[in-house]
Amino acid sequence: MTRKILVAALISAIIAVLFVAGCTGEQPSTGGEATVDVIYSATGPMPMLLSTDQIDGYMAWQPFVAVATVSGIGKVVSYSQDMPPAGMWTDHTCCAFAARTDIMQERSDLVNALSALTIAANDYIKQNPDKAAELSADWLYGKDDMTFGNVTVNSVNVLKASIPTLKFTSDPSEAWIQSNDNFVVSLRELGYITGSLKDADPATVNSELFDFGPYEQAKAMLANGSITTPANAGTIALGYLPSDHHAALFVAVKDWQYFNDTYGIALKPASEGSGAVDTADLIVNGEKVATVKLVKGEGGSQLMTLAAQDTIQFAFVGTPPAITAIDKGTPIKILHPLQTEGSGLVVSADAPANDWQSFIAWAKQRAAEGKPLKIASPPKGSIQDVQLRAALGDSNVVVNEAQ
């Protein structure tokens, strides 16, 4: 245990040094420093920005990494788990299942049932990746082609390339918890944690962030082959993002009959058809126990605002937005992971970079020429932003926040 504490402390110290040393914001360039311009952008436009030479690359979550490779727009320099510092991001935290604390107290049986369905859906994805890709492409794009400027790509092909690069897991392992601890340190250095977690020790942080009781109850029910039927909960709402990171929701709804027949629990869509679903019936052991509104968000911070307002009671959301929301007093808990990894750094197809080392060499060359690389990233404090900044800092490259 002492060794684990020492290792955790060392990792946290490394991240803190990286951010203090020059990757937490716009830094003045001093003679000879390599710089990269980071442009904050929504993920959707990134492939078009790359295909029209408005940026040199982007750091994004799936399926936008696969969009680049399948369409030929770009190529992957590094997947997120392989980025520097070496070994820092293996199995790194990404999206999780979260719930408001009041519904956890008042409807624990409902929370346990939804956790069980999520765990079962993750198992389904691992066993049926191509089917999961098709169902996710149906939900996200109606299986239609995806168009970025003059580039068109088949959405099913994109999702079939994307799904295998994610690790779908519901296990809140020690490594996963440590990864969240690392992000807490990073978010503090970025100035995004200013509330209850700012000066809290690791044990207090974890107590504030997590409640693994529903996960344990769900695992036990699945192992016993019987889901406890919750009391009727009326209408509830679950928020999600339009990304295959949340494929567990998509497959649970799109193939609801399988889950009903196999586990005795299902999210039956109010209407069948192609595309996203906005309302479903939660059915357990043949009994409808809730009407579930499925609320699409545009970002994790937006979902956390909806949770704070009690507009949604559950969320599939990235752990950093959940962490910052809890820090500010939003009454939620992270229950268990949805998946880990699943992001990457993409550059144009003709770029003189095929891995991290050649990317850094290219960045230094462009900086020396007075034309720093322009790399798009999701908003500050996102998983992708934190990882990109840490990797560049580890490689002695300064981040400039481009306008």
Tab-separated table of C-alpha atoms in Angstrom, residues 16-355:
chain	number	residue	atom	x	y	z
A	16	ALA	CA	1.945	19.358	-11.416
A	17	VAL	CA	5.482	20.086	-12.660
A	18	LEU	CA	4.360	19.824	-16.278
A	19	PHE	CA	1.587	22.314	-15.821
A	20	VAL	CA	3.561	24.749	-13.700
A	21	ALA	CA	6.443	24.529	-16.175
A	22	GLY	CA	4.529	25.878	-19.105
A	23	CYS	CA	1.476	24.002	-20.353
A	24	THR	CA	-1.366	25.658	-18.472
A	25	GLY	CA	-2.022	28.629	-20.686
A	26	GLU	CA	-0.571	31.096	-23.099
A	27	GLN	CA	3.137	31.439	-22.461
A	28	PRO	CA	5.528	34.086	-23.769
A	29	SER	CA	8.024	32.658	-26.202
A	30	THR	CA	11.648	32.940	-25.199
A	31	GLY	CA	14.424	32.523	-27.717
A	32	GLY	CA	14.454	29.193	-29.493
A	33	GLU	CA	11.386	27.668	-27.822
A	34	ALA	CA	9.160	25.483	-29.958
A	35	THR	CA	5.506	26.500	-29.822
A	36	VAL	CA	2.190	25.059	-30.981
A	37	ASP	CA	-0.974	27.112	-31.389
A	38	VAL	CA	-3.948	25.371	-29.787
A	39	ILE	CA	-7.339	26.425	-31.128
A	40	TYR	CA	-10.388	25.500	-29.045
A	41	SER	CA	-13.227	24.162	-31.152
A	42	ALA	CA	-16.271	21.925	-31.112
A	43	THR	CA	-15.320	18.467	-32.356
A	44	GLY	CA	-17.840	18.317	-35.205
A	45	PRO	CA	-16.154	20.934	-37.411
A	46	MET	CA	-12.636	19.576	-36.872
A	47	PRO	CA	-12.517	17.218	-39.897
A	48	MET	CA	-13.697	20.029	-42.192
A	49	LEU	CA	-11.133	22.430	-40.729
A	50	LEU	CA	-8.439	19.839	-41.410
A	51	SER	CA	-9.642	18.982	-44.914
A	52	THR	CA	-9.654	22.679	-45.881
A	53	ASP	CA	-6.159	23.326	-44.438
A	54	GLN	CA	-7.415	25.720	-41.771
A	55	ILE	CA	-5.649	23.640	-39.119
A	56	ASP	CA	-2.724	21.220	-39.188
A	57	GLY	CA	-4.293	18.682	-36.881
A	58	TYR	CA	-6.710	18.076	-34.046
A	59	MET	CA	-7.001	16.248	-30.747
A	60	ALA	CA	-10.452	14.711	-30.403
A	61	TRP	CA	-12.495	11.827	-29.136
A	62	GLN	CA	-13.888	9.060	-31.282
A	63	PRO	CA	-15.459	8.731	-33.784
A	64	PHE	CA	-13.778	11.910	-35.105
A	65	VAL	CA	-10.381	10.225	-35.037
A	66	ALA	CA	-11.726	7.421	-37.236
A	67	VAL	CA	-13.404	9.984	-39.520
A	68	ALA	CA	-9.954	11.220	-40.504
A	69	THR	CA	-8.452	7.808	-41.197
A	70	VAL	CA	-11.438	6.246	-42.969
A	71	SER	CA	-12.025	9.305	-45.176
A	72	GLY	CA	-8.339	9.811	-45.940
A	73	ILE	CA	-8.424	13.369	-44.559
A	74	GLY	CA	-5.754	12.566	-42.020
A	75	LYS	CA	-3.766	10.046	-40.035
A	76	VAL	CA	-3.237	9.298	-36.373
A	77	VAL	CA	-0.032	10.555	-34.780
A	78	SER	CA	-0.861	8.975	-31.437
A	79	TYR	CA	-3.835	7.543	-29.631
A	80	SER	CA	-4.411	9.141	-26.239
A	81	GLN	CA	-3.170	6.198	-24.180
A	82	ASP	CA	0.218	6.311	-25.943
A	83	MET	CA	0.912	10.032	-25.530
A	84	PRO	CA	3.640	11.334	-23.226
A	85	PRO	CA	4.485	11.275	-20.388
A	86	ALA	CA	5.264	7.594	-20.986
A	87	GLY	CA	2.751	5.308	-19.293
A	88	MET	CA	0.724	8.186	-17.841
A	89	TRP	CA	-2.452	7.632	-19.852
A	90	THR	CA	-2.742	3.831	-20.135
A	91	ASP	CA	-6.424	2.919	-19.552
A	92	HIS	CA	-7.086	6.577	-18.746
A	93	THR	CA	-10.471	7.670	-17.506
A	94	CYS	CA	-12.961	9.007	-20.025
A	95	CYS	CA	-16.755	8.692	-19.760
A	96	ALA	CA	-18.734	7.431	-16.787
A	97	PHE	CA	-22.263	6.859	-15.504
A	98	ALA	CA	-23.316	9.512	-12.988
A	99	ALA	CA	-26.475	10.138	-10.984
A	100	ARG	CA	-27.929	12.794	-8.716
A	101	THR	CA	-27.565	11.946	-5.063
A	102	ASP	CA	-31.245	12.558	-4.280
A	103	ILE	CA	-32.450	9.934	-6.737
A	104	MET	CA	-29.802	7.570	-5.405
A	105	GLN	CA	-31.281	7.994	-1.942
A	106	GLU	CA	-34.929	7.892	-2.997
A	107	ARG	CA	-34.774	5.360	-5.866
A	108	SER	CA	-31.761	3.145	-5.162
A	109	ASP	CA	-33.485	0.181	-6.825
A	110	LEU	CA	-33.891	2.222	-10.020
A	111	VAL	CA	-30.248	3.353	-9.969
A	112	ASN	CA	-29.086	-0.246	-9.459
A	113	ALA	CA	-31.251	-1.450	-12.374
A	114	LEU	CA	-29.886	1.206	-14.760
A	115	SER	CA	-26.352	0.334	-13.692
A	116	ALA	CA	-27.077	-3.324	-14.445
A	117	LEU	CA	-28.369	-2.447	-17.911
A	118	THR	CA	-25.295	-0.304	-18.599
A	119	ILE	CA	-22.932	-3.089	-17.523
A	120	ALA	CA	-24.830	-5.592	-19.701
A	121	ALA	CA	-24.692	-3.169	-22.648
A	122	ASN	CA	-20.921	-2.834	-22.284
A	123	ASP	CA	-20.612	-6.627	-22.362
A	124	TYR	CA	-22.766	-6.645	-25.522
A	125	ILE	CA	-20.413	-4.155	-27.219
A	126	LYS	CA	-17.345	-6.222	-26.392
A	127	GLN	CA	-18.973	-9.385	-27.716
A	128	ASN	CA	-20.554	-7.762	-30.807
A	129	PRO	CA	-18.344	-4.837	-31.915
A	130	ASP	CA	-19.582	-4.753	-35.521
A	131	LYS	CA	-23.233	-4.876	-34.443
A	132	ALA	CA	-22.549	-2.180	-31.866
A	133	ALA	CA	-20.956	-0.063	-34.600
A	134	GLU	CA	-24.001	-0.455	-36.843
A	135	LEU	CA	-26.430	0.429	-34.046
A	136	SER	CA	-24.324	3.427	-33.017
A	137	ALA	CA	-24.107	4.641	-36.627
A	138	ASP	CA	-27.880	4.282	-36.829
A	139	TRP	CA	-28.397	6.360	-33.677
A	140	LEU	CA	-25.833	9.039	-34.474
A	141	TYR	CA	-26.196	9.383	-38.249
A	142	GLY	CA	-29.179	7.283	-39.311
A	143	LYS	CA	-26.542	5.156	-41.071
A	144	ASP	CA	-26.223	8.003	-43.597
A	145	ASP	CA	-22.933	9.203	-45.000
A	146	MET	CA	-20.981	11.826	-43.085
A	147	THR	CA	-19.953	14.869	-45.145
A	148	PHE	CA	-17.162	17.300	-44.325
A	149	GLY	CA	-16.793	19.890	-47.084
A	150	ASN	CA	-16.082	17.904	-50.238
A	151	VAL	CA	-15.236	14.734	-48.278
A	152	THR	CA	-17.887	12.064	-47.736
A	153	VAL	CA	-17.491	8.903	-45.690
A	154	ASN	CA	-19.807	6.043	-44.735
A	155	SER	CA	-20.865	6.320	-41.092
A	156	VAL	CA	-21.015	2.553	-40.501
A	157	ASN	CA	-17.437	2.163	-41.762
A	158	VAL	CA	-16.330	4.985	-39.483
A	159	LEU	CA	-17.956	3.407	-36.425
A	160	LYS	CA	-16.529	-0.019	-37.271
A	161	ALA	CA	-13.080	1.567	-37.258
A	162	SER	CA	-13.782	3.547	-34.096
A	163	ILE	CA	-15.440	1.073	-31.695
A	164	PRO	CA	-12.421	-1.283	-31.423
A	165	THR	CA	-10.177	1.601	-30.296
A	166	LEU	CA	-12.257	2.147	-27.155
A	167	LYS	CA	-12.114	-0.025	-24.052
A	168	PHE	CA	-15.666	-0.559	-22.863
A	169	THR	CA	-15.524	-1.359	-19.177
A	170	SER	CA	-17.686	-0.750	-16.128
A	171	ASP	CA	-15.042	-1.788	-13.611
A	172	PRO	CA	-13.953	1.024	-11.237
A	173	SER	CA	-10.469	-0.430	-10.922
A	174	GLU	CA	-7.632	1.043	-8.865
A	175	ALA	CA	-5.958	2.166	-12.102
A	176	TRP	CA	-9.138	3.958	-13.172
A	177	ILE	CA	-9.463	5.680	-9.805
A	178	GLN	CA	-5.799	6.745	-9.995
A	179	SER	CA	-6.391	8.141	-13.476
A	180	ASN	CA	-9.170	10.313	-12.073
A	181	ASP	CA	-6.828	11.425	-9.282
A	182	ASN	CA	-4.342	12.504	-11.956
A	183	PHE	CA	-7.010	14.583	-13.684
A	184	VAL	CA	-7.970	16.213	-10.389
A	185	VAL	CA	-4.365	17.432	-10.088
A	186	SER	CA	-4.420	18.690	-13.679
A	187	LEU	CA	-7.755	20.468	-13.259
A	188	ARG	CA	-6.442	22.177	-10.130
A	189	GLU	CA	-3.423	23.434	-12.067
A	190	LEU	CA	-5.687	24.706	-14.839
A	191	GLY	CA	-7.739	26.604	-12.266
A	192	TYR	CA	-10.926	24.639	-12.902
A	193	ILE	CA	-11.156	23.225	-9.376
A	194	THR	CA	-11.735	26.068	-6.942
A	195	GLY	CA	-14.361	24.680	-4.583
A	196	SER	CA	-14.672	21.748	-2.205
A	197	LEU	CA	-11.997	19.669	-3.960
A	198	LYS	CA	-9.365	22.397	-4.249
A	199	ASP	CA	-7.435	21.504	-1.099
A	200	ALA	CA	-8.988	18.139	-0.287
A	201	ASP	CA	-6.772	15.120	0.342
A	202	PRO	CA	-7.101	12.100	-2.004
A	203	ALA	CA	-9.348	10.123	0.349
A	204	THR	CA	-11.761	13.039	0.688
A	205	VAL	CA	-11.722	13.643	-3.074
A	206	ASN	CA	-12.652	10.039	-3.789
A	207	SER	CA	-15.386	10.105	-1.162
A	208	GLU	CA	-16.853	13.211	-2.780
A	209	LEU	CA	-16.609	11.882	-6.337
A	210	PHE	CA	-17.581	8.224	-6.196
A	211	ASP	CA	-20.272	5.855	-4.967
A	212	PHE	CA	-19.682	2.313	-6.196
A	213	GLY	CA	-22.623	0.813	-4.304
A	214	PRO	CA	-24.908	0.683	-7.379
A	215	TYR	CA	-22.136	-1.000	-9.376
A	216	GLU	CA	-21.710	-3.693	-6.727
A	217	GLN	CA	-25.463	-4.245	-6.476
A	218	ALA	CA	-25.796	-4.398	-10.260
A	219	LYS	CA	-22.959	-6.900	-10.608
A	220	ALA	CA	-24.555	-9.117	-7.965
A	221	MET	CA	-27.947	-9.023	-9.716
A	222	LEU	CA	-26.409	-9.897	-13.073
A	223	ALA	CA	-24.427	-12.740	-11.522
A	224	ASN	CA	-27.613	-14.098	-9.935
A	225	GLY	CA	-29.519	-13.758	-13.206
A	226	SER	CA	-32.275	-11.669	-11.652
A	227	ILE	CA	-32.829	-7.896	-11.716
A	228	THR	CA	-34.887	-6.537	-8.826
A	229	THR	CA	-37.968	-4.738	-10.134
A	230	PRO	CA	-37.879	-1.090	-8.998
A	231	ALA	CA	-40.916	0.796	-7.767
A	232	ASN	CA	-42.526	2.981	-10.433
A	233	ALA	CA	-40.485	6.154	-10.802
A	234	GLY	CA	-42.710	8.085	-13.191
A	235	THR	CA	-40.650	10.136	-15.648
A	236	ILE	CA	-36.878	10.467	-15.352
A	237	ALA	CA	-34.245	11.902	-17.684
A	238	LEU	CA	-30.821	10.661	-18.762
A	239	GLY	CA	-28.354	12.916	-20.563
A	240	TYR	CA	-25.777	11.714	-23.077
A	241	LEU	CA	-23.452	13.014	-25.773
A	242	PRO	CA	-23.561	12.162	-29.509
A	243	SER	CA	-20.406	10.051	-29.421
A	244	ASP	CA	-19.790	6.324	-29.680
A	245	HIS	CA	-18.239	6.610	-26.207
A	246	HIS	CA	-21.880	6.305	-25.155
A	247	ALA	CA	-22.590	3.286	-27.312
A	248	ALA	CA	-23.922	1.428	-24.248
A	249	LEU	CA	-27.038	3.596	-24.418
A	250	PHE	CA	-27.424	3.205	-28.163
A	251	VAL	CA	-27.238	-0.593	-28.183
A	252	ALA	CA	-29.462	-0.907	-25.108
A	253	VAL	CA	-32.247	1.014	-26.867
A	254	LYS	CA	-31.746	-0.151	-30.447
A	255	ASP	CA	-31.561	-3.839	-29.480
A	256	TRP	CA	-33.903	-3.605	-26.501
A	257	GLN	CA	-35.538	-6.961	-27.203
A	258	TYR	CA	-32.218	-8.762	-26.710
A	259	PHE	CA	-31.721	-7.196	-23.284
A	260	ASN	CA	-35.322	-7.870	-22.337
A	261	ASP	CA	-35.018	-11.548	-23.293
A	262	THR	CA	-31.529	-12.052	-21.883
A	263	TYR	CA	-31.567	-10.013	-18.671
A	264	GLY	CA	-35.195	-9.109	-18.017
A	265	ILE	CA	-34.480	-5.390	-18.359
A	266	ALA	CA	-34.823	-3.108	-21.365
A	267	LEU	CA	-35.136	0.452	-22.597
A	268	LYS	CA	-37.909	0.051	-25.156
A	269	PRO	CA	-38.064	3.015	-27.558
A	270	ALA	CA	-41.371	4.857	-27.729
A	271	SER	CA	-41.196	4.570	-31.521
A	272	GLU	CA	-39.154	2.369	-33.803
A	273	GLY	CA	-37.132	3.765	-36.668
A	274	SER	CA	-33.748	5.052	-37.714
A	275	GLY	CA	-31.879	7.757	-35.865
A	276	ALA	CA	-31.725	8.917	-32.254
A	277	VAL	CA	-34.435	8.088	-29.733
A	278	ASP	CA	-35.714	10.704	-27.296
A	279	THR	CA	-38.098	8.628	-25.146
A	280	ALA	CA	-38.019	5.030	-23.955
A	281	ASP	CA	-39.830	2.860	-21.433
A	282	LEU	CA	-37.698	1.209	-18.776
A	283	ILE	CA	-39.085	-2.305	-18.462
A	284	VAL	CA	-37.957	-4.703	-15.738
A	285	ASN	CA	-39.291	-8.246	-15.549
A	286	GLY	CA	-42.080	-7.336	-17.957
A	287	GLU	CA	-43.222	-4.316	-15.941
A	288	LYS	CA	-42.849	-0.693	-17.019
A	289	VAL	CA	-41.145	1.148	-14.144
A	290	ALA	CA	-40.293	4.511	-15.711
A	291	THR	CA	-40.572	6.717	-18.758
A	292	VAL	CA	-37.024	7.748	-19.633
A	293	LYS	CA	-36.347	10.978	-21.495
A	294	LEU	CA	-33.060	10.724	-23.388
A	295	VAL	CA	-31.518	14.189	-23.538
A	296	LYS	CA	-28.741	14.847	-26.040
A	297	GLY	CA	-26.144	17.319	-24.828
A	298	GLU	CA	-23.522	19.263	-26.738
A	299	GLY	CA	-20.862	18.903	-24.069
A	300	GLY	CA	-20.174	17.542	-20.628
A	301	SER	CA	-20.427	20.919	-18.908
A	302	GLN	CA	-23.896	21.431	-20.384
A	303	LEU	CA	-25.037	18.050	-19.066
A	304	MET	CA	-23.702	18.924	-15.627
A	305	THR	CA	-25.668	22.183	-15.692
A	306	LEU	CA	-28.798	20.187	-16.495
A	307	ALA	CA	-28.006	17.822	-13.618
A	308	ALA	CA	-27.531	20.768	-11.241
A	309	GLN	CA	-30.962	22.043	-12.302
A	310	ASP	CA	-32.504	18.565	-11.825
A	311	THR	CA	-33.519	18.624	-15.497
A	312	ILE	CA	-31.724	15.295	-15.817
A	313	GLN	CA	-31.180	12.808	-13.014
A	314	PHE	CA	-28.653	10.576	-14.769
A	315	ALA	CA	-25.834	11.282	-17.202
A	316	PHE	CA	-23.345	9.528	-19.423
A	317	VAL	CA	-20.581	12.110	-19.209
A	318	GLY	CA	-16.828	12.613	-19.205
A	319	THR	CA	-15.270	12.390	-15.763
A	320	PRO	CA	-13.547	15.850	-15.839
A	321	PRO	CA	-16.874	17.726	-16.294
A	322	ALA	CA	-18.348	15.587	-13.518
A	323	ILE	CA	-15.364	16.317	-11.273
A	324	THR	CA	-15.581	20.088	-11.795
A	325	ALA	CA	-19.365	20.003	-11.277
A	326	ILE	CA	-19.024	18.122	-7.983
A	327	ASP	CA	-16.328	20.597	-6.934
A	328	LYS	CA	-18.848	23.426	-7.460
A	329	GLY	CA	-21.549	21.660	-5.430
A	330	THR	CA	-23.616	19.805	-8.039
A	331	PRO	CA	-25.247	16.933	-6.104
A	332	ILE	CA	-24.069	13.988	-8.196
A	333	LYS	CA	-21.859	10.930	-7.819
A	334	ILE	CA	-19.816	9.033	-10.379
A	335	LEU	CA	-21.056	5.436	-10.220
A	336	HIS	CA	-18.719	3.569	-12.564
A	337	PRO	CA	-16.895	3.900	-15.904
A	338	LEU	CA	-18.492	3.557	-19.313
A	339	GLN	CA	-15.192	3.197	-21.149
A	340	THR	CA	-11.554	4.208	-21.078
A	341	GLU	CA	-9.201	5.696	-23.678
A	342	GLY	CA	-10.819	6.525	-27.042
A	343	SER	CA	-9.150	9.766	-28.182
A	344	GLY	CA	-6.259	10.632	-30.472
A	345	LEU	CA	-4.142	13.260	-32.175
A	346	VAL	CA	-4.769	13.508	-35.923
A	347	VAL	CA	-2.777	15.408	-38.563
A	348	SER	CA	-3.317	15.922	-42.279
A	349	ALA	CA	-2.635	12.928	-44.486
A	350	ASP	CA	0.373	14.558	-46.163
A	351	ALA	CA	1.953	15.844	-42.942
A	352	PRO	CA	5.594	14.819	-42.316
A	353	ALA	CA	4.601	13.131	-39.041
A	354	ASN	CA	3.658	9.519	-38.400
A	355	ASP	CA	4.298	9.247	-34.657
